[in-house]
Amino acid sequence: MLSLHNPMNIKETNRCLSACFLLVLSACEEERSEEQVRITVTCAAATLDVMKSTQCSANATDPDGRPADVGSLSWSSSDGELAGVDSTGRVEARARGTVTIRATAFSTRYDVLPGEATLNVQGLIHSGNITASETWRAADNPHVVRTFLTVAGANAPQLTLEAGVVVRFQPLATLDVGGTETGILSVEGTEASPVLLTSDDPDTASESRSWAGILVNEHSSLRLHHAVIEGVNGNSLGGALYVNGSLLADNVTVRRCLGGAYLLDGGTFAPGSTKLRVNGCGHPLSSRADAVGSIPTDSEFTGNQSNAVFVSGSVKHSQTWPNLGVPYVMRSDLYVMDLQSRPVLTLVPGTEIRMAPDKEVWVDEQGSLVAQGTATRPIRFVAHSSTPSPGFWKGLTFGDAGGSRLEHVSVSHAGPAALTVRQELGAFVTRSEFTHSSGCGLLRALEVTTDFTRAEYGNTFSDNVLGAQCPPRDDPSARPTREADDS
């Protein structure tokens, strides 16, 4: 038996008590460690583009790796300006940078350690007005245009997109070059690193969810080198390019759109343009007549709903319309005339012009039409219809049109005459055919002495309701009388 009055016994007792305390403390810490739970956060994407989202999830496990129920989670972001997170763990990227997404929980049962995941947000957001020149770089991809972006100013600011840049447009966003002033957009892609301008919504089937294209205003210019433009369905017309200024297109692909390019009142392709490709669109190109000659001759229009170039307006400057392998569809009357410029419109072999209902081709006021095909590649003027009837359109009319020439030309389904000649122009029509007119094949004024039905000219007239040629008239537009057809 120990005696407490013995100093040695007191010391021994203290040592025993201390040992017991340490044993109990160790057991408590061990028990606490067993009750500690850790949260692990996992996000579907570790790198996120601006204005994109990703889903993060969290799970809690005990020290043995078994799932632990910690109740509801609380989500937070280390920087709300870079990324925000909602109560379900859905993260929305807002600006470029690195951000930590954290999940925490409060439990009366466990000691819960919060979980974290690091996200890298990349890209820049653009909107508003660009009034001073700037360059967008591939290192900052993607560049997201949120709404209406204008490049314009008194000093003609230039927006340059370097090779490899990716620009994503939010629904209904538009890039306006020039606005009410002047601007330049220069896209400097290369064959190895083209520039991509696309919809920020991968589903472009709904036009309400797509962007609205690029508008180039008068006195402004657009230079496209090795560029891809896609997913433009957000405008009522759906054109990827609306050009009222100068467009230099060098190896440009337009795809997945309602319409490719629109050359408006002042729009034209700049010299040096080459290899415009449009595919997967409603139609590839709409142009005013006076700009058709600027279309790159090596353009490729394939896989579109309507593979044709739609044309309207007059030709007032001399030019050659290239044979692009697709027809031209005239939506309006085609006038080739101007007393001052004396325009000459030249059509190359194989060209086909489809005329809309009740439209006509009129060459007058010292304008000229030179359409010289070959026996194997005639130039055709036909109705824009799969089931045309005679008189669908109004035919070709020549007035003061010296220098005009028609050779190996085919004209069908016009009326009241396929060909009307109002002034003596000599034997300017040879080896051509005129068929299925609702009136005569040929109608000429009294002063026109050249009879184009003579065998020496090699013209053929067939299936015309009122025959090959009607008697000459003072007014060639007067209603003709029937004459036997030479077919």
Short mmCIF file of N, CA and C in Angstrom, two decimals, residues 194-353:
data_model
loop_
_atom_site.label_atom_id
_atom_site.label_comp_id
_atom_site.label_asym_id
_atom_site.label_seq_id
_atom_site.Cartn_x
_atom_site.Cartn_y
_atom_site.Cartn_z
N PRO A 194 -6.16 29.25 -90.50
CA PRO A 194 -7.25 30.14 -90.92
C PRO A 194 -7.93 30.79 -89.72
N VAL A 195 -8.66 31.84 -89.98
CA VAL A 195 -9.46 32.51 -88.96
C VAL A 195 -10.88 31.97 -89.05
N LEU A 196 -11.47 31.66 -87.89
CA LEU A 196 -12.83 31.12 -87.83
C LEU A 196 -13.76 32.13 -87.19
N LEU A 197 -14.83 32.46 -87.90
CA LEU A 197 -15.90 33.30 -87.36
C LEU A 197 -17.15 32.44 -87.34
N THR A 198 -17.67 32.17 -86.14
CA THR A 198 -18.71 31.16 -86.02
C THR A 198 -19.73 31.54 -84.96
N SER A 199 -20.78 30.77 -84.88
CA SER A 199 -21.82 30.98 -83.88
C SER A 199 -21.35 30.43 -82.54
N ASP A 200 -21.69 31.13 -81.47
CA ASP A 200 -21.35 30.64 -80.14
C ASP A 200 -22.29 29.53 -79.71
N ASP A 201 -23.36 29.34 -80.47
CA ASP A 201 -24.31 28.26 -80.21
C ASP A 201 -24.04 27.16 -81.23
N PRO A 202 -23.66 25.97 -80.80
CA PRO A 202 -23.35 24.91 -81.76
C PRO A 202 -24.54 24.48 -82.59
N ASP A 203 -25.76 24.74 -82.10
CA ASP A 203 -26.96 24.37 -82.84
C ASP A 203 -27.45 25.58 -83.61
N THR A 204 -27.17 25.63 -84.92
CA THR A 204 -27.56 26.78 -85.74
C THR A 204 -28.80 26.48 -86.57
N ALA A 205 -29.52 25.42 -86.21
CA ALA A 205 -30.72 25.09 -86.97
C ALA A 205 -31.81 26.14 -86.77
N SER A 206 -31.87 26.72 -85.59
CA SER A 206 -32.87 27.74 -85.29
C SER A 206 -32.28 29.12 -85.54
N GLU A 207 -32.89 29.89 -86.44
CA GLU A 207 -32.31 31.17 -86.79
C GLU A 207 -32.32 32.15 -85.63
N SER A 208 -33.17 31.93 -84.63
CA SER A 208 -33.23 32.83 -83.49
C SER A 208 -32.04 32.64 -82.56
N ARG A 209 -31.28 31.56 -82.75
CA ARG A 209 -30.15 31.30 -81.88
C ARG A 209 -28.81 31.51 -82.57
N SER A 210 -28.79 32.17 -83.74
CA SER A 210 -27.56 32.32 -84.48
C SER A 210 -27.21 33.80 -84.65
N TRP A 211 -25.99 34.04 -85.10
CA TRP A 211 -25.57 35.43 -85.26
C TRP A 211 -26.02 35.96 -86.61
N ALA A 212 -25.86 37.28 -86.79
CA ALA A 212 -26.50 37.96 -87.92
C ALA A 212 -25.53 38.46 -88.97
N GLY A 213 -24.28 38.00 -88.96
CA GLY A 213 -23.37 38.28 -90.05
C GLY A 213 -22.54 39.54 -89.91
N ILE A 214 -21.80 39.84 -90.99
CA ILE A 214 -20.91 41.00 -91.05
C ILE A 214 -21.45 42.00 -92.07
N LEU A 215 -21.56 43.24 -91.65
CA LEU A 215 -22.05 44.32 -92.51
C LEU A 215 -20.89 45.26 -92.81
N VAL A 216 -20.64 45.49 -94.10
CA VAL A 216 -19.59 46.41 -94.53
C VAL A 216 -20.26 47.60 -95.21
N ASN A 217 -20.13 48.77 -94.61
CA ASN A 217 -20.83 49.95 -95.10
C ASN A 217 -20.03 50.69 -96.17
N GLU A 218 -20.70 51.63 -96.78
CA GLU A 218 -20.09 52.44 -97.83
C GLU A 218 -18.82 53.13 -97.31
N HIS A 219 -17.80 53.18 -98.17
CA HIS A 219 -16.50 53.78 -97.86
C HIS A 219 -15.69 52.96 -96.86
N SER A 220 -16.16 51.78 -96.53
CA SER A 220 -15.42 50.90 -95.62
C SER A 220 -15.00 49.65 -96.37
N SER A 221 -14.14 48.85 -95.76
CA SER A 221 -13.63 47.69 -96.50
C SER A 221 -13.46 46.50 -95.57
N LEU A 222 -13.55 45.34 -96.20
CA LEU A 222 -13.38 44.06 -95.51
C LEU A 222 -12.36 43.25 -96.29
N ARG A 223 -11.29 42.84 -95.63
CA ARG A 223 -10.26 42.02 -96.25
C ARG A 223 -10.23 40.67 -95.56
N LEU A 224 -10.54 39.63 -96.30
CA LEU A 224 -10.61 38.28 -95.74
C LEU A 224 -9.55 37.41 -96.40
N HIS A 225 -8.57 36.98 -95.62
CA HIS A 225 -7.56 36.04 -96.11
C HIS A 225 -7.67 34.74 -95.32
N HIS A 226 -7.93 33.66 -96.02
CA HIS A 226 -8.04 32.34 -95.40
C HIS A 226 -8.94 32.41 -94.16
N ALA A 227 -10.22 32.60 -94.44
CA ALA A 227 -11.22 32.73 -93.37
C ALA A 227 -12.35 31.75 -93.60
N VAL A 228 -12.94 31.30 -92.49
CA VAL A 228 -14.14 30.46 -92.52
C VAL A 228 -15.24 31.19 -91.76
N ILE A 229 -16.38 31.38 -92.41
CA ILE A 229 -17.52 32.04 -91.80
C ILE A 229 -18.67 31.05 -91.80
N GLU A 230 -19.25 30.80 -90.63
CA GLU A 230 -20.27 29.76 -90.57
C GLU A 230 -21.36 30.08 -89.56
N GLY A 231 -22.49 29.37 -89.73
CA GLY A 231 -23.56 29.43 -88.74
C GLY A 231 -24.31 30.74 -88.67
N VAL A 232 -24.48 31.43 -89.81
CA VAL A 232 -25.17 32.72 -89.81
C VAL A 232 -26.62 32.50 -90.26
N ASN A 233 -27.53 32.50 -89.31
CA ASN A 233 -28.95 32.36 -89.62
C ASN A 233 -29.79 33.35 -88.83
N GLY A 234 -29.14 34.32 -88.20
CA GLY A 234 -29.84 35.15 -87.23
C GLY A 234 -30.52 36.38 -87.79
N ASN A 235 -30.50 36.55 -89.12
CA ASN A 235 -31.13 37.72 -89.72
C ASN A 235 -32.26 37.25 -90.62
N SER A 236 -33.20 38.13 -90.92
CA SER A 236 -34.32 37.74 -91.77
C SER A 236 -33.84 37.31 -93.14
N LEU A 237 -32.73 37.90 -93.61
CA LEU A 237 -32.14 37.48 -94.88
C LEU A 237 -31.13 36.37 -94.68
N GLY A 238 -30.47 36.39 -93.54
CA GLY A 238 -29.57 35.31 -93.20
C GLY A 238 -28.23 35.37 -93.89
N GLY A 239 -27.87 36.52 -94.50
CA GLY A 239 -26.60 36.61 -95.20
C GLY A 239 -25.42 36.65 -94.25
N ALA A 240 -24.36 35.93 -94.61
CA ALA A 240 -23.15 35.98 -93.80
C ALA A 240 -22.42 37.30 -93.99
N LEU A 241 -22.46 37.84 -95.22
CA LEU A 241 -21.77 39.08 -95.54
C LEU A 241 -22.73 40.03 -96.26
N TYR A 242 -22.87 41.23 -95.71
CA TYR A 242 -23.63 42.29 -96.37
C TYR A 242 -22.62 43.38 -96.75
N VAL A 243 -22.38 43.51 -98.05
CA VAL A 243 -21.28 44.36 -98.49
C VAL A 243 -21.80 45.56 -99.27
N ASN A 244 -21.62 46.74 -98.68
CA ASN A 244 -21.94 47.98 -99.36
C ASN A 244 -20.67 48.78 -99.62
N GLY A 245 -19.52 48.13 -99.38
CA GLY A 245 -18.22 48.73 -99.62
C GLY A 245 -17.36 47.77 -100.42
N SER A 246 -16.10 47.66 -100.05
CA SER A 246 -15.15 46.83 -100.79
C SER A 246 -14.89 45.54 -100.03
N LEU A 247 -14.92 44.41 -100.76
CA LEU A 247 -14.66 43.11 -100.16
C LEU A 247 -13.54 42.42 -100.92
N LEU A 248 -12.42 42.19 -100.23
CA LEU A 248 -11.34 41.37 -100.77
C LEU A 248 -11.48 39.99 -100.15
N ALA A 249 -11.80 39.00 -100.98
CA ALA A 249 -11.99 37.63 -100.51
C ALA A 249 -10.89 36.76 -101.09
N ASP A 250 -10.04 36.26 -100.23
CA ASP A 250 -8.91 35.42 -100.63
C ASP A 250 -8.98 34.11 -99.86
N ASN A 251 -9.44 33.05 -100.54
CA ASN A 251 -9.60 31.74 -99.90
C ASN A 251 -10.56 31.84 -98.71
N VAL A 252 -11.80 32.13 -99.03
CA VAL A 252 -12.84 32.31 -98.01
C VAL A 252 -13.90 31.23 -98.18
N THR A 253 -14.26 30.59 -97.08
CA THR A 253 -15.33 29.59 -97.08
C THR A 253 -16.48 30.09 -96.23
N VAL A 254 -17.67 30.11 -96.81
CA VAL A 254 -18.89 30.45 -96.09
C VAL A 254 -19.75 29.20 -96.08
N ARG A 255 -20.19 28.78 -94.90
CA ARG A 255 -20.95 27.54 -94.82
C ARG A 255 -22.00 27.62 -93.71
N ARG A 256 -23.00 26.75 -93.85
CA ARG A 256 -24.09 26.66 -92.87
C ARG A 256 -24.74 28.03 -92.60
N CYS A 257 -25.47 28.53 -93.60
CA CYS A 257 -26.10 29.84 -93.46
C CYS A 257 -27.34 29.88 -94.35
N LEU A 258 -28.18 30.87 -94.14
CA LEU A 258 -29.31 31.06 -95.03
C LEU A 258 -28.86 31.63 -96.36
N GLY A 259 -27.94 32.57 -96.33
CA GLY A 259 -27.40 33.16 -97.55
C GLY A 259 -25.92 33.44 -97.39
N GLY A 260 -25.19 33.38 -98.48
CA GLY A 260 -23.75 33.61 -98.42
C GLY A 260 -23.40 35.08 -98.33
N ALA A 261 -23.18 35.72 -99.50
CA ALA A 261 -22.79 37.13 -99.54
C ALA A 261 -23.82 37.93 -100.31
N TYR A 262 -24.01 39.17 -99.88
CA TYR A 262 -24.90 40.11 -100.55
C TYR A 262 -24.08 41.32 -100.97
N LEU A 263 -23.99 41.56 -102.27
CA LEU A 263 -23.33 42.77 -102.76
C LEU A 263 -24.41 43.82 -102.95
N LEU A 264 -24.45 44.80 -102.04
CA LEU A 264 -25.50 45.81 -102.04
C LEU A 264 -25.15 46.96 -102.98
N ASP A 265 -25.77 48.12 -102.79
CA ASP A 265 -25.68 49.22 -103.74
C ASP A 265 -24.24 49.57 -104.12
N GLY A 266 -23.36 49.67 -103.12
CA GLY A 266 -21.98 50.04 -103.41
C GLY A 266 -21.01 48.89 -103.27
N GLY A 267 -21.53 47.69 -103.09
CA GLY A 267 -20.67 46.55 -102.80
C GLY A 267 -20.02 45.97 -104.04
N THR A 268 -18.76 45.57 -103.89
CA THR A 268 -18.03 44.96 -104.99
C THR A 268 -16.86 44.15 -104.45
N PHE A 269 -16.47 43.12 -105.17
CA PHE A 269 -15.26 42.39 -104.82
C PHE A 269 -14.05 43.18 -105.30
N ALA A 270 -13.05 43.31 -104.42
CA ALA A 270 -11.85 44.07 -104.76
C ALA A 270 -10.97 43.25 -105.69
N PRO A 271 -10.15 43.91 -106.52
CA PRO A 271 -9.20 43.19 -107.37
C PRO A 271 -8.31 42.28 -106.54
N GLY A 272 -8.02 41.10 -107.07
CA GLY A 272 -7.21 40.13 -106.33
C GLY A 272 -8.04 39.12 -105.57
N SER A 273 -9.36 39.28 -105.58
CA SER A 273 -10.22 38.30 -104.89
C SER A 273 -10.15 36.96 -105.60
N THR A 274 -10.14 35.89 -104.81
CA THR A 274 -10.02 34.55 -105.39
C THR A 274 -10.59 33.51 -104.44
N LYS A 275 -11.09 32.44 -105.02
CA LYS A 275 -11.51 31.25 -104.28
C LYS A 275 -12.51 31.56 -103.15
N LEU A 276 -13.68 32.03 -103.56
CA LEU A 276 -14.81 32.15 -102.64
C LEU A 276 -15.60 30.85 -102.72
N ARG A 277 -15.75 30.19 -101.59
CA ARG A 277 -16.49 28.92 -101.55
C ARG A 277 -17.69 29.09 -100.63
N VAL A 278 -18.86 28.71 -101.14
CA VAL A 278 -20.08 28.76 -100.34
C VAL A 278 -20.76 27.40 -100.44
N ASN A 279 -21.00 26.77 -99.30
CA ASN A 279 -21.67 25.48 -99.31
C ASN A 279 -22.53 25.32 -98.06
N GLY A 280 -23.58 24.54 -98.20
CA GLY A 280 -24.48 24.30 -97.07
C GLY A 280 -25.33 25.49 -96.71
N CYS A 281 -25.57 26.40 -97.66
CA CYS A 281 -26.37 27.59 -97.39
C CYS A 281 -27.65 27.55 -98.22
N GLY A 282 -28.55 28.49 -97.96
CA GLY A 282 -29.74 28.58 -98.78
C GLY A 282 -29.40 28.92 -100.21
N HIS A 283 -28.61 29.96 -100.41
CA HIS A 283 -28.07 30.30 -101.72
C HIS A 283 -26.72 30.99 -101.50
N PRO A 284 -25.82 30.92 -102.47
CA PRO A 284 -24.46 31.38 -102.21
C PRO A 284 -24.24 32.88 -102.31
N LEU A 285 -24.91 33.55 -103.28
CA LEU A 285 -24.52 34.94 -103.53
C LEU A 285 -25.68 35.69 -104.17
N SER A 286 -25.90 36.93 -103.68
CA SER A 286 -26.82 37.88 -104.33
C SER A 286 -26.02 39.12 -104.67
N SER A 287 -26.23 39.64 -105.88
CA SER A 287 -25.39 40.75 -106.33
C SER A 287 -26.20 41.73 -107.17
N ARG A 288 -25.83 42.98 -107.08
CA ARG A 288 -26.34 43.95 -108.05
C ARG A 288 -25.67 43.65 -109.39
N ALA A 289 -26.35 43.90 -110.48
CA ALA A 289 -25.86 43.52 -111.79
C ALA A 289 -24.51 44.16 -112.11
N ASP A 290 -24.31 45.37 -111.66
CA ASP A 290 -23.09 46.10 -112.02
C ASP A 290 -21.86 45.60 -111.26
N ALA A 291 -22.05 44.65 -110.33
CA ALA A 291 -20.91 44.11 -109.58
C ALA A 291 -20.63 42.66 -109.91
N VAL A 292 -21.45 42.04 -110.75
CA VAL A 292 -21.26 40.62 -111.05
C VAL A 292 -19.89 40.36 -111.66
N GLY A 293 -19.42 41.28 -112.47
CA GLY A 293 -18.11 41.09 -113.11
C GLY A 293 -16.95 41.05 -112.14
N SER A 294 -17.19 41.44 -110.87
CA SER A 294 -16.11 41.42 -109.89
C SER A 294 -16.03 40.10 -109.13
N ILE A 295 -17.01 39.21 -109.35
CA ILE A 295 -17.02 37.93 -108.62
C ILE A 295 -15.80 37.11 -109.04
N PRO A 296 -15.06 36.53 -108.07
CA PRO A 296 -13.89 35.72 -108.45
C PRO A 296 -14.28 34.60 -109.41
N THR A 297 -13.52 34.46 -110.48
CA THR A 297 -13.86 33.49 -111.51
C THR A 297 -13.69 32.05 -111.04
N ASP A 298 -12.89 31.83 -109.98
CA ASP A 298 -12.68 30.47 -109.48
C ASP A 298 -13.53 30.18 -108.25
N SER A 299 -14.63 30.91 -108.09
CA SER A 299 -15.52 30.66 -106.97
C SER A 299 -16.16 29.28 -107.10
N GLU A 300 -16.52 28.69 -105.95
CA GLU A 300 -17.14 27.37 -105.94
C GLU A 300 -18.41 27.43 -105.09
N PHE A 301 -19.54 27.15 -105.73
CA PHE A 301 -20.83 27.17 -105.05
C PHE A 301 -21.45 25.78 -105.17
N THR A 302 -21.36 24.99 -104.11
CA THR A 302 -21.84 23.61 -104.15
C THR A 302 -22.60 23.28 -102.87
N GLY A 303 -23.51 22.32 -102.97
CA GLY A 303 -24.21 21.82 -101.81
C GLY A 303 -25.14 22.80 -101.15
N ASN A 304 -25.57 23.83 -101.89
CA ASN A 304 -26.51 24.80 -101.35
C ASN A 304 -27.93 24.44 -101.77
N GLN A 305 -28.88 24.96 -101.04
CA GLN A 305 -30.27 24.67 -101.39
C GLN A 305 -30.59 25.14 -102.79
N SER A 306 -30.05 26.28 -103.18
CA SER A 306 -30.19 26.80 -104.53
C SER A 306 -28.83 27.25 -105.02
N ASN A 307 -28.21 26.47 -105.87
CA ASN A 307 -26.89 26.82 -106.38
C ASN A 307 -27.05 27.78 -107.56
N ALA A 308 -27.15 29.04 -107.25
CA ALA A 308 -27.33 30.09 -108.26
C ALA A 308 -26.87 31.41 -107.69
N VAL A 309 -26.54 32.34 -108.59
CA VAL A 309 -26.23 33.71 -108.19
C VAL A 309 -27.44 34.57 -108.54
N PHE A 310 -28.02 35.22 -107.54
CA PHE A 310 -29.21 36.02 -107.75
C PHE A 310 -28.80 37.46 -108.04
N VAL A 311 -29.36 38.02 -109.13
CA VAL A 311 -28.90 39.31 -109.64
C VAL A 311 -30.09 40.25 -109.82
N SER A 312 -29.86 41.52 -109.57
CA SER A 312 -30.88 42.54 -109.85
C SER A 312 -30.19 43.84 -110.21
N GLY A 313 -30.90 44.69 -110.97
CA GLY A 313 -30.36 46.00 -111.31
C GLY A 313 -29.84 46.10 -112.73
N SER A 314 -29.07 47.15 -112.99
CA SER A 314 -28.59 47.50 -114.32
C SER A 314 -27.09 47.39 -114.42
N VAL A 315 -26.63 47.20 -115.66
CA VAL A 315 -25.19 47.23 -115.95
C VAL A 315 -24.86 48.59 -116.55
N LYS A 316 -24.01 49.35 -115.86
CA LYS A 316 -23.63 50.68 -116.33
C LYS A 316 -22.14 50.79 -116.57
N HIS A 317 -21.41 49.71 -116.32
CA HIS A 317 -19.96 49.72 -116.56
C HIS A 317 -19.58 48.44 -117.29
N SER A 318 -18.65 48.55 -118.21
CA SER A 318 -18.24 47.40 -119.00
C SER A 318 -17.65 46.32 -118.11
N GLN A 319 -18.02 45.08 -118.38
CA GLN A 319 -17.57 43.97 -117.55
C GLN A 319 -17.88 42.64 -118.23
N THR A 320 -17.22 41.60 -117.72
CA THR A 320 -17.48 40.24 -118.17
C THR A 320 -18.03 39.43 -117.02
N TRP A 321 -19.15 38.79 -117.25
CA TRP A 321 -19.71 37.92 -116.22
C TRP A 321 -19.07 36.55 -116.35
N PRO A 322 -18.43 36.07 -115.27
CA PRO A 322 -17.75 34.77 -115.37
C PRO A 322 -18.76 33.62 -115.37
N ASN A 323 -18.38 32.51 -115.99
CA ASN A 323 -19.18 31.29 -115.90
C ASN A 323 -18.75 30.56 -114.65
N LEU A 324 -19.57 30.61 -113.62
CA LEU A 324 -19.23 30.07 -112.31
C LEU A 324 -19.69 28.63 -112.13
N GLY A 325 -20.24 28.04 -113.19
CA GLY A 325 -20.74 26.68 -113.07
C GLY A 325 -22.14 26.60 -112.48
N VAL A 326 -22.72 27.75 -112.16
CA VAL A 326 -24.10 27.83 -111.68
C VAL A 326 -24.78 28.95 -112.45
N PRO A 327 -26.11 28.92 -112.56
CA PRO A 327 -26.80 29.96 -113.34
C PRO A 327 -26.88 31.29 -112.60
N TYR A 328 -27.12 32.34 -113.37
CA TYR A 328 -27.51 33.63 -112.82
C TYR A 328 -29.03 33.72 -112.88
N VAL A 329 -29.64 34.15 -111.79
CA VAL A 329 -31.10 34.31 -111.76
C VAL A 329 -31.40 35.80 -111.67
N MET A 330 -32.03 36.33 -112.74
CA MET A 330 -32.39 37.75 -112.75
C MET A 330 -33.70 37.95 -112.02
N ARG A 331 -33.63 38.67 -110.90
CA ARG A 331 -34.83 38.97 -110.12
C ARG A 331 -35.53 40.21 -110.63
N SER A 332 -34.84 41.00 -111.45
CA SER A 332 -35.41 42.24 -111.99
C SER A 332 -35.13 42.27 -113.48
N ASP A 333 -35.62 43.32 -114.16
CA ASP A 333 -35.21 43.55 -115.54
C ASP A 333 -33.71 43.81 -115.57
N LEU A 334 -33.06 43.32 -116.62
CA LEU A 334 -31.64 43.58 -116.79
C LEU A 334 -31.46 44.61 -117.89
N TYR A 335 -31.02 45.81 -117.49
CA TYR A 335 -30.77 46.88 -118.45
C TYR A 335 -29.27 47.05 -118.63
N VAL A 336 -28.85 47.07 -119.90
CA VAL A 336 -27.46 47.36 -120.23
C VAL A 336 -27.47 48.66 -121.01
N MET A 337 -27.25 49.76 -120.34
CA MET A 337 -27.38 51.06 -121.00
C MET A 337 -26.82 52.18 -120.14
N ASP A 338 -26.19 53.13 -120.76
CA ASP A 338 -25.75 54.37 -120.12
C ASP A 338 -25.08 55.21 -121.21
N LEU A 339 -25.65 56.37 -121.49
CA LEU A 339 -25.15 57.20 -122.58
C LEU A 339 -23.73 57.69 -122.35
N GLN A 340 -23.32 57.81 -121.10
CA GLN A 340 -21.99 58.32 -120.81
C GLN A 340 -20.94 57.21 -120.78
N SER A 341 -21.22 56.13 -120.07
CA SER A 341 -20.21 55.07 -119.93
C SER A 341 -20.24 54.06 -121.07
N ARG A 342 -21.35 53.99 -121.83
CA ARG A 342 -21.50 53.05 -122.95
C ARG A 342 -21.03 51.64 -122.55
N PRO A 343 -21.69 51.03 -121.62
CA PRO A 343 -21.22 49.76 -121.08
C PRO A 343 -21.33 48.60 -122.08
N VAL A 344 -20.39 47.68 -121.99
CA VAL A 344 -20.41 46.46 -122.77
C VAL A 344 -20.47 45.29 -121.78
N LEU A 345 -21.54 44.53 -121.84
CA LEU A 345 -21.67 43.34 -121.02
C LEU A 345 -21.28 42.13 -121.87
N THR A 346 -20.25 41.43 -121.42
CA THR A 346 -19.76 40.25 -122.14
C THR A 346 -20.11 38.99 -121.35
N LEU A 347 -20.71 38.03 -122.03
CA LEU A 347 -21.03 36.73 -121.43
C LEU A 347 -20.15 35.68 -122.08
N VAL A 348 -19.59 34.80 -121.27
CA VAL A 348 -18.65 33.79 -121.78
C VAL A 348 -19.40 32.50 -122.09
N PRO A 349 -18.82 31.62 -122.90
CA PRO A 349 -19.49 30.37 -123.25
C PRO A 349 -19.92 29.57 -122.02
N GLY A 350 -21.10 28.97 -122.14
CA GLY A 350 -21.62 28.14 -121.06
C GLY A 350 -22.43 28.88 -120.03
N THR A 351 -22.52 30.20 -120.12
CA THR A 351 -23.28 30.99 -119.15
C THR A 351 -24.78 30.75 -119.32
N GLU A 352 -25.47 30.62 -118.21
CA GLU A 352 -26.94 30.48 -118.24
C GLU A 352 -27.56 31.57 -117.39
N ILE A 353 -28.51 32.29 -117.99
CA ILE A 353 -29.23 33.34 -117.27
C ILE A 353 -30.70 32.94 -117.21
#
